[in-house]
């Protein structure tokens, strides 16, 4: 199987080679490792990219809801957002006695002032996240939580 994959990749790289000379400004087609030539090292570079899942960066995740984020579920929580601006003005219904959670990258952690003004209830009153902040459960993320006493519809109020 690996031999077939290697042959396929080799064939694909060879099809990409241009007969034109490289002018120094235009990259040589098939030169994956950018060393100025197309050779076996480029095939190895392609295999490494495929092995490392394409070298793509992990998606940034924001979440505002009633399910507690943890290392096992945070990438599949719904609704989840990919930017802080998407979370702004989102509404969540919470039953009294349950928690509301906000997950964000630690680089976008809320200031104390933002934490105090984080949410509005259905009457337009300001609600805050408690001082219980988790920065260790999910590497690179901060989780805020607040116990909700009565049934409420909460709207995320921070636009940063």
mmCIF file of C-alpha atoms in Angstrom, residues 31-140:
data_model
loop_
_atom_site.group_PDB
_atom_site.id
_atom_site.type_symbol
_atom_site.label_atom_id
_atom_site.label_comp_id
_atom_site.label_asym_id
_atom_site.label_seq_id
_atom_site.Cartn_x
_atom_site.Cartn_y
_atom_site.Cartn_z
ATOM 1 C CA UNK A 31 9.350 21.924 -5.240
ATOM 2 C CA UNK A 32 7.495 21.302 -1.974
ATOM 3 C CA UNK A 33 10.479 21.904 0.317
ATOM 4 C CA UNK A 34 11.557 24.996 -1.700
ATOM 5 C CA UNK A 35 15.177 23.916 -2.173
ATOM 6 C CA UNK A 36 15.242 24.910 -5.868
ATOM 7 C CA UNK A 37 14.910 21.406 -7.306
ATOM 8 C CA UNK A 38 12.305 18.672 -7.575
ATOM 9 C CA UNK A 39 13.591 15.387 -6.197
ATOM 10 C CA UNK A 40 12.939 12.612 -3.684
ATOM 11 C CA UNK A 41 13.191 15.124 -0.817
ATOM 12 C CA UNK A 42 9.996 16.748 -2.134
ATOM 13 C CA UNK A 43 8.212 13.386 -2.081
ATOM 14 C CA UNK A 44 9.307 12.927 1.532
ATOM 15 C CA UNK A 45 8.001 16.425 2.316
ATOM 16 C CA UNK A 46 4.597 15.560 0.806
ATOM 17 C CA UNK A 47 4.441 12.316 2.806
ATOM 18 C CA UNK A 48 5.262 14.252 5.989
ATOM 19 C CA UNK A 49 2.498 16.780 5.233
ATOM 20 C CA UNK A 50 0.012 13.950 4.720
ATOM 21 C CA UNK A 51 1.191 12.172 7.874
ATOM 22 C CA UNK A 52 0.810 15.379 9.905
ATOM 23 C CA UNK A 53 -2.830 15.757 8.743
ATOM 24 C CA UNK A 54 -2.063 18.314 6.077
ATOM 25 C CA UNK A 55 -0.314 20.697 8.424
ATOM 26 C CA UNK A 56 -3.492 22.605 9.095
ATOM 27 C CA UNK A 57 -3.890 24.727 12.189
ATOM 28 C CA UNK A 58 -6.456 23.744 14.781
ATOM 29 C CA UNK A 59 -9.712 25.673 14.561
ATOM 30 C CA UNK A 60 -10.257 28.325 17.221
ATOM 31 C CA UNK A 61 -13.400 27.603 19.226
ATOM 32 C CA UNK A 62 -15.774 29.808 21.225
ATOM 33 C CA UNK A 63 -18.798 28.430 23.033
ATOM 34 C CA UNK A 64 -21.651 29.959 25.040
ATOM 35 C CA UNK A 65 -24.158 27.478 26.446
ATOM 36 C CA UNK A 66 -25.289 25.103 29.163
ATOM 37 C CA UNK A 67 -22.994 22.115 28.543
ATOM 38 C CA UNK A 68 -19.770 22.196 30.539
ATOM 39 C CA UNK A 69 -16.814 22.231 28.124
ATOM 40 C CA UNK A 70 -14.117 19.632 28.740
ATOM 41 C CA UNK A 71 -11.208 18.110 26.842
ATOM 42 C CA UNK A 72 -13.466 15.384 25.398
ATOM 43 C CA UNK A 73 -16.347 17.518 24.124
ATOM 44 C CA UNK A 74 -15.156 21.064 23.462
ATOM 45 C CA UNK A 75 -14.503 20.512 19.748
ATOM 46 C CA UNK A 76 -18.016 19.189 19.147
ATOM 47 C CA UNK A 77 -20.111 21.506 21.331
ATOM 48 C CA UNK A 78 -23.082 23.090 19.592
ATOM 49 C CA UNK A 79 -23.494 25.938 19.084
ATOM 50 C CA UNK A 80 -19.835 26.734 18.687
ATOM 51 C CA UNK A 81 -18.301 29.733 17.007
ATOM 52 C CA UNK A 82 -14.949 30.408 15.350
ATOM 53 C CA UNK A 83 -14.575 34.075 16.271
ATOM 54 C CA UNK A 84 -15.377 36.282 19.236
ATOM 55 C CA UNK A 85 -17.631 38.484 17.111
ATOM 56 C CA UNK A 86 -19.861 35.483 16.293
ATOM 57 C CA UNK A 87 -20.663 34.964 19.989
ATOM 58 C CA UNK A 88 -21.828 38.543 20.527
ATOM 59 C CA UNK A 89 -25.604 38.798 20.952
ATOM 60 C CA UNK A 90 -26.119 35.017 21.018
ATOM 61 C CA UNK A 91 -28.923 33.900 23.343
ATOM 62 C CA UNK A 92 -29.160 30.783 25.510
ATOM 63 C CA UNK A 93 -32.120 29.561 27.604
ATOM 64 C CA UNK A 94 -31.048 28.319 31.039
ATOM 65 C CA UNK A 95 -33.148 26.481 33.603
ATOM 66 C CA UNK A 96 -32.705 27.713 37.176
ATOM 67 C CA UNK A 97 -30.189 25.705 39.177
ATOM 68 C CA UNK A 98 -27.994 25.040 36.128
ATOM 69 C CA UNK A 99 -24.794 26.652 34.918
ATOM 70 C CA UNK A 100 -24.052 28.804 31.896
ATOM 71 C CA UNK A 101 -20.559 28.450 30.380
ATOM 72 C CA UNK A 102 -18.364 30.530 28.125
ATOM 73 C CA UNK A 103 -15.304 28.957 26.476
ATOM 74 C CA UNK A 104 -12.767 31.102 24.659
ATOM 75 C CA UNK A 105 -9.088 30.982 23.719
ATOM 76 C CA UNK A 106 -6.985 32.206 26.643
ATOM 77 C CA UNK A 107 -5.668 34.950 24.363
ATOM 78 C CA UNK A 108 -9.232 36.381 24.421
ATOM 79 C CA UNK A 109 -9.852 35.931 28.140
ATOM 80 C CA UNK A 110 -12.365 38.357 29.599
ATOM 81 C CA UNK A 111 -11.158 41.263 31.681
ATOM 82 C CA UNK A 112 -12.730 41.686 35.123
ATOM 83 C CA UNK A 113 -14.960 44.424 33.707
ATOM 84 C CA UNK A 114 -16.083 42.251 30.785
ATOM 85 C CA UNK A 115 -16.721 39.312 33.133
ATOM 86 C CA UNK A 116 -18.989 41.540 35.276
ATOM 87 C CA UNK A 117 -20.966 42.693 32.213
ATOM 88 C CA UNK A 118 -20.851 39.490 30.179
ATOM 89 C CA UNK A 119 -24.558 38.740 29.880
ATOM 90 C CA UNK A 120 -27.969 40.353 29.821
ATOM 91 C CA UNK A 121 -31.097 38.581 30.982
ATOM 92 C CA UNK A 122 -34.478 38.866 29.219
ATOM 93 C CA UNK A 123 -35.294 41.975 31.287
ATOM 94 C CA UNK A 124 -32.107 43.717 30.163
ATOM 95 C CA UNK A 125 -30.400 43.335 33.531
ATOM 96 C CA UNK A 126 -26.657 42.719 33.556
ATOM 97 C CA UNK A 127 -25.464 39.269 34.656
ATOM 98 C CA UNK A 128 -21.857 38.345 35.343
ATOM 99 C CA UNK A 129 -19.664 35.291 35.284
ATOM 100 C CA UNK A 130 -18.448 34.280 38.736
ATOM 101 C CA UNK A 131 -14.831 34.304 39.729
ATOM 102 C CA UNK A 132 -14.712 30.547 39.043
ATOM 103 C CA UNK A 133 -12.472 30.447 36.003
ATOM 104 C CA UNK A 134 -10.897 27.274 34.605
ATOM 105 C CA UNK A 135 -7.652 27.735 32.663
ATOM 106 C CA UNK A 136 -6.295 24.200 32.994
ATOM 107 C CA UNK A 137 -8.872 21.709 31.682
ATOM 108 C CA UNK A 138 -8.335 22.563 28.012
ATOM 109 C CA UNK A 139 -4.861 23.775 27.060
ATOM 110 C CA UNK A 140 -4.994 27.251 25.534
#
